[in-house]
């Protein structure tokens, strides 16, 4: 059974006094419902209402939103005890009942001792119309398993802990790179990882990845106008082909209007299926202050699903060196995904990159990360002698950045203002 790091955040929330209801956000099939059910086992009573599977409780919320009246009705409906401090009440797929989203604020005000968690894969679309109960909800974000969580999931938590100690012995460095390569095609979707641990059946894992992709595509009709479905599908399938590149609409369809494709792209972002990295000048905080929404790169929710869309199999990756030169944009996907997963669970990390386009001086830094208030330029590079001209230029132009970060297959090292970490070292770097 997989362990998720977010469980620690849930435990801390449980002990907090006072506490607010939690809205757990994340794309479909990243494990939100499973996580809450596991957490519910530590309570005397656990009550789950799934508004997608159980439409009847919606009627309770169409009337008075008095919390005690709602609790009485829900207790009678489920035939379970709902008691403050003893019960975890879980509203799943809450976007199917917008009045229930509104009601969450009243749980905070009228019954603050009751532990309430709500979740929904497409909840961000519902929030557009219902609004956000400011100050009355806590938010947690769940993503696919990070590589660090993946190590724990495959029974190598010892290696995960070892990486935090440093320096890394050459033998274990190679072992960890092999696990990175494994993660490159498996990815971090919980069902895929759990199936791999249980069966080691690569074909079965790829079938599950295909099923997840189909589920996402079936969701399209729920959050975009029907006449735009073909555009959404086109954007969805094009994203893995442009990983690590400035996203260009014309590469998908030169005849299609970019504003239509832009609408489709942002719908996928709202559903949590993609992450957009915007260009920033990075001359100060916040990075969003100099965000250029016309220049951006796009990354997928999960590296394994991206590989599946590209038609890459485990057999294909077995012969590929653990080297950025051969991995291309998929290496950037790994870094983006693990930075997001390893950042604060209370807000979704934003992605940025830096690019200077001049006639005789074109330069690009793959990412611009925030760490402890510092602006850190990040390059995903191969080998010890790979060119870092863009990094050097960035550091010259941004005196407030203390150093640059290279992510590669090389071991941990620090040389003046260049810090190098291996792919498996992102968690360790974030925790330093």
Coordinates of C-alpha atoms in Angstrom, one line a residue:
X1 CA 0.0 0.0 0.0
X2 CA 1.4 3.4 -1.1
X3 CA 2.3 6.1 1.4
X4 CA 1.7 9.7 0.5
X5 CA 3.6 12.6 2.0
X6 CA 0.5 14.7 2.2
X7 CA -0.7 12.5 5.1
X8 CA 1.6 14.4 7.4
X9 CA -0.2 17.6 6.5
X10 CA -3.6 16.0 7.2
X11 CA -2.3 14.8 10.6
X12 CA -1.1 18.3 11.4
X13 CA -4.5 19.7 10.4
X14 CA -6.3 17.3 12.6
X15 CA -4.3 18.4 15.7
X16 CA -4.7 22.1 15.0
X17 CA -7.2 24.0 17.1
X18 CA -9.1 25.8 15.6
X19 CA -9.1 24.2 12.1
X20 CA -11.0 25.0 8.9
X21 CA -12.6 22.6 6.5
X22 CA -10.1 21.4 3.8
X23 CA -10.7 21.6 0.1
X24 CA -8.3 19.0 -1.4
X25 CA -7.5 19.8 -5.0
X26 CA -5.8 17.8 -7.7
X27 CA -6.4 16.2 -11.0
X28 CA -8.4 13.0 -11.4
X29 CA -6.8 9.8 -10.3
X30 CA -3.9 11.3 -8.3
X31 CA -5.3 9.5 -5.2
X32 CA -7.4 12.2 -3.4
X33 CA -10.3 9.8 -2.4
X34 CA -7.9 7.0 -1.4
X35 CA -5.9 9.4 0.8
X36 CA -8.9 10.7 2.7
X37 CA -10.3 7.2 3.2
X38 CA -6.9 6.1 4.7
X39 CA -6.9 9.2 6.9
X40 CA -10.4 8.4 7.9
X41 CA -9.3 5.1 9.5
X42 CA -7.7 7.1 12.3
X43 CA -11.1 8.6 13.4
X44 CA -13.8 6.8 15.4
X45 CA -16.3 7.5 12.6
X46 CA -15.8 8.1 8.9
X47 CA -18.7 9.4 6.7
X48 CA -18.3 9.8 2.9
X49 CA -20.8 11.5 0.6
X50 CA -19.9 11.2 -3.1
X51 CA -22.1 13.7 -4.9
X52 CA -21.4 12.0 -8.3
X53 CA -22.5 8.5 -7.1
X54 CA -25.1 9.6 -4.6
X55 CA -27.3 12.4 -6.0
X56 CA -29.9 12.3 -3.2
X57 CA -27.9 14.3 -0.6
X58 CA -27.8 17.2 -3.0
X59 CA -31.4 17.9 -2.1
X60 CA -30.4 18.5 1.5
X61 CA -28.3 21.4 0.4
X62 CA -31.0 23.0 -1.7
X63 CA -32.8 24.0 1.4
X64 CA -31.6 25.7 4.6
X65 CA -27.8 25.6 5.0
X66 CA -28.0 25.4 8.8
X67 CA -25.1 23.1 9.7
X68 CA -26.8 21.2 12.5
X69 CA -29.9 20.5 10.3
X70 CA -27.6 19.2 7.5
X71 CA -25.6 17.0 9.9
X72 CA -28.9 15.5 11.2
X73 CA -30.0 14.7 7.7
X74 CA -26.7 13.3 6.5
X75 CA -26.4 11.1 9.6
X76 CA -29.9 9.7 9.0
X77 CA -29.1 9.2 5.3
X78 CA -25.8 7.4 5.9
X79 CA -27.0 5.7 9.2
X80 CA -23.6 6.8 10.7
X81 CA -22.6 9.0 13.6
X82 CA -21.4 12.5 12.8
X83 CA -19.9 13.9 15.9
X84 CA -17.4 16.7 16.4
X85 CA -13.8 15.6 17.2
X86 CA -14.7 12.0 16.5
X87 CA -15.9 12.0 12.9
X88 CA -14.3 12.8 9.6
X89 CA -16.9 14.0 7.1
X90 CA -15.8 13.6 3.5
X91 CA -17.6 15.3 0.6
X92 CA -16.2 13.7 -2.6
X93 CA -16.8 15.1 -6.1
X94 CA -18.2 18.3 -4.5
X95 CA -18.2 20.2 -7.7
X96 CA -21.4 18.2 -8.5
X97 CA -23.2 20.1 -5.7
X98 CA -22.2 23.8 -5.7
X99 CA -24.5 24.5 -2.7
X100 CA -22.3 22.1 -0.7
X101 CA -19.2 24.3 -1.6
X102 CA -21.0 27.3 -0.3
X103 CA -22.0 25.4 2.8
X104 CA -18.3 24.7 3.7
X105 CA -18.0 28.2 5.1
X106 CA -20.8 27.6 7.6
X107 CA -19.1 24.4 8.9
X108 CA -16.2 26.6 9.9
X109 CA -18.5 29.2 11.6
X110 CA -21.2 26.9 13.2
X111 CA -19.4 23.6 13.9
X112 CA -15.6 24.3 14.0
X113 CA -14.8 21.1 15.9
X114 CA -16.1 18.8 13.2
X115 CA -13.4 17.7 10.7
X116 CA -14.6 18.2 7.2
X117 CA -12.7 17.5 3.9
X118 CA -14.1 18.1 0.4
X119 CA -12.5 17.0 -2.8
X120 CA -13.2 17.1 -6.5
X121 CA -11.3 16.6 -9.7
X122 CA -13.0 19.4 -11.5
X123 CA -13.7 21.6 -8.5
X124 CA -11.9 24.7 -10.0
X125 CA -14.6 25.0 -12.6
X126 CA -17.3 25.1 -9.9
X127 CA -15.3 27.7 -8.0
X128 CA -15.6 30.0 -10.9
X129 CA -19.4 30.3 -10.4
X130 CA -19.7 29.8 -6.6
X131 CA -16.7 31.8 -5.6
X132 CA -14.1 30.9 -2.9
X133 CA -15.1 31.2 0.8
X134 CA -12.1 33.5 1.6
X135 CA -10.6 32.8 5.0
X136 CA -13.0 30.0 5.8
X137 CA -11.3 27.1 4.0
X138 CA -7.8 25.5 4.0
X139 CA -6.4 24.2 0.7
X140 CA -4.2 21.2 0.1
X141 CA -2.9 20.1 -3.3
X142 CA -2.2 16.5 -4.2
X143 CA -0.1 15.7 -7.2
X144 CA 1.2 12.4 -8.7
X145 CA 3.9 10.8 -6.7
X146 CA 7.2 12.6 -6.7
X147 CA 10.3 10.6 -7.4
X148 CA 11.0 10.6 -3.6
X149 CA 7.5 9.2 -2.9
X150 CA 8.1 6.7 -5.7
X151 CA 11.2 5.4 -3.9
X152 CA 9.2 4.9 -0.8
X153 CA 6.4 3.2 -2.8
X154 CA 8.8 0.7 -4.4
X155 CA 10.2 -0.2 -1.0
X156 CA 13.4 1.9 -1.2
X157 CA 12.7 4.4 1.5
X158 CA 16.2 3.7 2.7
X159 CA 17.6 5.2 -0.5
X160 CA 15.3 8.2 -0.2
X161 CA 16.6 8.8 3.3
X162 CA 20.2 8.2 2.2
X163 CA 20.0 10.9 -0.5
X164 CA 19.2 13.4 2.2
X165 CA 22.5 12.7 4.0
X166 CA 25.1 13.2 1.1
X167 CA 27.7 12.6 -0.2
X168 CA 26.4 9.8 -2.3
X169 CA 28.6 6.7 -2.9
X170 CA 29.1 6.0 -6.6
X171 CA 27.4 2.6 -6.4
X172 CA 24.2 4.1 -4.9
X173 CA 24.4 7.0 -7.4
X174 CA 24.1 4.5 -10.3
X175 CA 21.3 2.6 -8.5
X176 CA 19.3 5.8 -8.0
X177 CA 19.8 6.8 -11.7
X178 CA 18.3 3.5 -12.7
X179 CA 15.3 4.1 -10.5
X180 CA 15.0 7.6 -12.1
X181 CA 14.9 5.9 -15.5
X182 CA 12.2 3.6 -14.1
X183 CA 10.2 6.6 -13.0
X184 CA 10.6 8.2 -16.4
X185 CA 8.3 5.7 -18.0
X186 CA 6.2 4.7 -15.0
X187 CA 5.5 8.2 -13.7
X188 CA 3.8 8.9 -10.5
X189 CA 0.1 8.0 -11.0
X190 CA -0.7 5.9 -7.9
X191 CA -2.5 3.0 -9.7
X192 CA 0.4 2.6 -12.1
X193 CA 3.0 2.6 -9.4
X194 CA 1.0 0.2 -7.2
X195 CA 0.5 -2.2 -10.1
X196 CA 4.2 -2.1 -10.9
X197 CA 5.1 -2.9 -7.3
X198 CA 2.6 -5.8 -7.2
X199 CA 3.1 -7.3 -10.7
X200 CA 6.2 -5.9 -12.4
X201 CA 4.1 -6.2 -15.6
X202 CA 5.1 -3.3 -17.9
X203 CA 2.3 -4.0 -20.4
X204 CA -0.3 -3.8 -17.6
X205 CA 1.1 -0.6 -16.4
X206 CA 0.9 0.9 -19.8
X207 CA -2.7 -0.3 -20.2
X208 CA -3.5 1.6 -17.0
X209 CA -1.8 4.7 -18.3
X210 CA -3.9 4.4 -21.4
X211 CA -7.1 4.1 -19.3
X212 CA -6.2 7.2 -17.3
X213 CA -5.7 9.2 -20.5
X214 CA -9.0 8.0 -21.8
X215 CA -10.7 9.1 -18.5
X216 CA -9.2 12.6 -18.9
X217 CA -10.5 12.7 -22.5
X218 CA -14.0 11.7 -21.4
X219 CA -13.9 14.5 -18.9
X220 CA -13.5 17.1 -21.7
X221 CA -17.2 17.4 -22.3
X222 CA -17.7 18.4 -18.7
X223 CA -15.7 21.6 -18.9
X224 CA -15.8 22.9 -22.4
X225 CA -18.4 23.6 -25.0
X226 CA -19.1 20.6 -27.2
X227 CA -18.1 22.3 -30.4
X228 CA -14.6 22.8 -29.0
X229 CA -14.0 19.2 -28.0
X230 CA -11.9 18.5 -31.1
X231 CA -9.7 21.5 -30.3
X232 CA -9.2 20.4 -26.7
X233 CA -8.3 16.9 -27.8
X234 CA -5.8 18.3 -30.3
X235 CA -4.1 20.5 -27.7
X236 CA -4.1 17.6 -25.2
X237 CA -2.3 15.3 -27.6
X238 CA 0.2 18.0 -28.8
X239 CA 1.5 19.0 -25.4
X240 CA 4.0 16.1 -25.0
X241 CA 5.5 16.8 -28.4
X242 CA 6.4 20.4 -27.3
X243 CA 7.8 19.7 -23.9
X244 CA 10.7 22.0 -23.0
X245 CA 9.9 24.3 -26.0
X246 CA 8.2 27.6 -26.3
X247 CA 4.6 26.6 -27.0
X248 CA 3.5 27.4 -30.5
X249 CA -0.2 27.1 -31.5
X250 CA 0.6 27.0 -35.2
X251 CA 2.5 23.7 -34.7
X252 CA -0.9 22.1 -33.8
X253 CA -3.0 23.6 -36.5
X254 CA -2.0 26.6 -38.7
X255 CA -5.6 27.1 -39.8
X256 CA -7.1 27.3 -36.3
X257 CA -7.5 30.5 -34.4
X258 CA -5.1 30.8 -31.5
X259 CA -7.7 32.2 -29.1
X260 CA -9.7 29.0 -29.5
X261 CA -6.7 26.9 -28.8
X262 CA -5.8 29.2 -25.8
X263 CA -9.2 28.6 -24.3
X264 CA -8.7 24.8 -24.6
X265 CA -5.2 25.1 -23.1
X266 CA -6.5 27.0 -20.0
X267 CA -9.3 24.5 -19.6
X268 CA -6.7 21.7 -19.3
X269 CA -4.8 23.8 -16.8
X270 CA -7.9 24.4 -14.7
X271 CA -8.5 20.6 -14.7
X272 CA -5.0 20.1 -13.3
X273 CA -3.9 18.1 -16.4
X274 CA -1.1 20.5 -17.4
X275 CA 1.2 23.1 -15.9
X276 CA 2.2 26.3 -17.7
X277 CA 5.6 27.8 -17.2
X278 CA 5.5 31.5 -18.1
X279 CA 8.3 33.7 -19.2
X280 CA 9.5 36.2 -16.5
X281 CA 12.2 38.8 -16.4
X282 CA 13.0 37.5 -12.8
X283 CA 14.3 40.9 -11.7
X284 CA 12.4 40.8 -8.5
X285 CA 9.5 39.3 -6.5
X286 CA 6.9 38.3 -7.2
X287 CA 8.0 36.5 -10.4
X288 CA 4.4 36.9 -11.6
X289 CA 4.9 40.7 -11.6
X290 CA 6.8 40.4 -14.9
X291 CA 5.0 37.4 -16.3
X292 CA 4.6 37.4 -20.1
X293 CA 1.4 35.4 -20.9
X294 CA 2.3 35.3 -24.6
X295 CA 5.5 33.4 -24.0
X296 CA 5.2 30.1 -22.2
X297 CA 6.1 26.4 -22.1
X298 CA 3.7 23.6 -21.2
X299 CA 4.3 20.5 -19.1
X300 CA 2.1 17.5 -18.5
X301 CA 0.6 16.4 -15.2
X302 CA 2.7 13.2 -15.2
X303 CA 5.8 12.1 -17.0
X304 CA 4.5 8.5 -17.4
X305 CA 1.3 9.7 -19.1
X306 CA 3.4 12.0 -21.3
X307 CA 5.5 9.1 -22.4
X308 CA 2.4 7.1 -23.1
X309 CA 1.0 9.8 -25.3
X310 CA 4.3 9.9 -27.1
X311 CA 4.2 6.1 -27.6
X312 CA 7.4 5.5 -25.7
X313 CA 7.6 2.1 -24.0
X314 CA 9.8 0.7 -21.3
X315 CA 11.7 -1.2 -23.9
X316 CA 12.5 2.1 -25.7
X317 CA 13.9 3.7 -22.6
X318 CA 16.1 0.7 -21.6
X319 CA 18.5 1.5 -24.4
X320 CA 18.5 5.3 -23.8
X321 CA 21.5 6.6 -21.7
X322 CA 20.6 8.4 -18.5
X323 CA 21.6 11.6 -20.2
X324 CA 19.7 14.9 -20.9
X325 CA 21.1 14.9 -24.4
X326 CA 19.1 11.8 -25.3
X327 CA 16.1 12.5 -23.1
X328 CA 15.3 16.0 -24.4
X329 CA 12.2 17.8 -23.1
X330 CA 11.1 14.8 -21.0
X331 CA 14.0 15.6 -18.6
X332 CA 12.5 19.0 -18.1
X333 CA 9.2 17.4 -17.5
X334 CA 10.8 15.4 -14.7
X335 CA 12.2 18.5 -13.1
X336 CA 9.0 20.5 -13.4
X337 CA 6.9 17.7 -12.0
X338 CA 9.1 17.1 -9.0
X339 CA 9.6 20.8 -8.2
X340 CA 5.8 21.1 -8.1
X341 CA 5.3 18.0 -6.0
X342 CA 8.0 18.9 -3.6
X343 CA 6.9 22.5 -2.9
X344 CA 4.3 23.6 -0.4
X345 CA 1.2 21.4 -0.3
X346 CA -0.9 24.5 0.7
X347 CA -0.6 26.2 -2.7
X348 CA 0.2 25.0 -6.2
X349 CA 3.7 26.0 -7.2
X350 CA 4.0 28.2 -10.2
X351 CA 6.5 27.5 -13.0
X352 CA 8.6 30.2 -14.7
X353 CA 11.5 30.3 -17.2
X354 CA 13.7 33.1 -18.6
X355 CA 14.4 33.8 -22.2
X356 CA 16.3 36.6 -23.8
X357 CA 15.7 37.0 -27.6
X358 CA 18.2 39.3 -29.2
X359 CA 19.7 39.2 -32.7
X360 CA 23.2 38.3 -31.6
X361 CA 22.6 37.1 -28.0
X362 CA 19.8 34.5 -27.7
X363 CA 19.7 32.9 -24.2
X364 CA 17.3 30.7 -22.2
X365 CA 17.2 29.3 -18.7
X366 CA 15.0 26.3 -18.5
X367 CA 13.3 27.3 -15.2
X368 CA 13.4 30.0 -12.6
X369 CA 12.6 28.5 -9.1
X370 CA 11.9 30.1 -5.8
X371 CA 13.7 28.7 -2.7
X372 CA 13.6 30.5 0.6
X373 CA 12.9 33.8 -1.0
X374 CA 15.8 33.4 -3.5
X375 CA 15.4 33.5 -7.2
X376 CA 17.3 30.5 -8.6
X377 CA 17.9 29.9 -12.3
X378 CA 17.8 26.2 -13.2
X379 CA 19.2 24.4 -16.2
X380 CA 18.6 20.8 -17.1
X381 CA 22.0 19.9 -18.6
X382 CA 24.1 16.9 -19.7
X383 CA 27.7 16.1 -18.6
X384 CA 30.3 18.1 -16.8
X385 CA 31.3 20.3 -19.8
X386 CA 27.8 21.2 -21.1
X387 CA 27.5 24.9 -22.1
X388 CA 26.1 27.1 -19.3
X389 CA 26.3 30.4 -21.2
X390 CA 22.7 31.2 -20.6
X391 CA 23.1 30.5 -16.9
X392 CA 26.1 32.8 -16.7
X393 CA 24.3 35.5 -18.5
X394 CA 21.4 35.3 -16.2
X395 CA 23.6 35.5 -13.1
X396 CA 25.4 38.5 -14.5
X397 CA 22.0 40.3 -15.2
X398 CA 20.4 39.2 -11.9
X399 CA 22.8 40.0 -9.1
X400 CA 20.2 39.1 -6.4
X401 CA 20.4 35.4 -7.4
X402 CA 23.0 33.7 -5.2
X403 CA 23.8 30.8 -7.5
X404 CA 22.6 28.8 -10.5
X405 CA 21.3 25.2 -10.3
X406 CA 22.2 22.5 -12.8
X407 CA 20.1 19.3 -12.8
X408 CA 21.7 16.4 -14.6
X409 CA 22.9 12.8 -14.2
X410 CA 26.0 14.1 -12.3
X411 CA 26.4 13.8 -8.5
X412 CA 25.9 16.6 -6.0
X413 CA 28.6 19.3 -6.2
X414 CA 29.2 23.0 -5.6
X415 CA 31.6 25.1 -7.6
X416 CA 31.5 28.8 -6.8
X417 CA 28.1 30.0 -7.9
X418 CA 27.1 26.8 -9.7
X419 CA 25.3 24.1 -7.7
X420 CA 24.8 20.7 -9.4
X421 CA 22.3 18.1 -8.2
X422 CA 21.3 14.8 -9.8
X423 CA 17.8 14.1 -11.0
X424 CA 17.1 12.2 -7.8
X425 CA 18.3 15.2 -5.6
X426 CA 15.4 17.6 -6.0
X427 CA 13.8 16.7 -2.7
X428 CA 17.1 17.0 -0.9
X429 CA 17.7 20.4 -2.5
X430 CA 14.3 21.7 -1.6
X431 CA 14.8 20.6 2.0
X432 CA 18.2 22.1 2.5

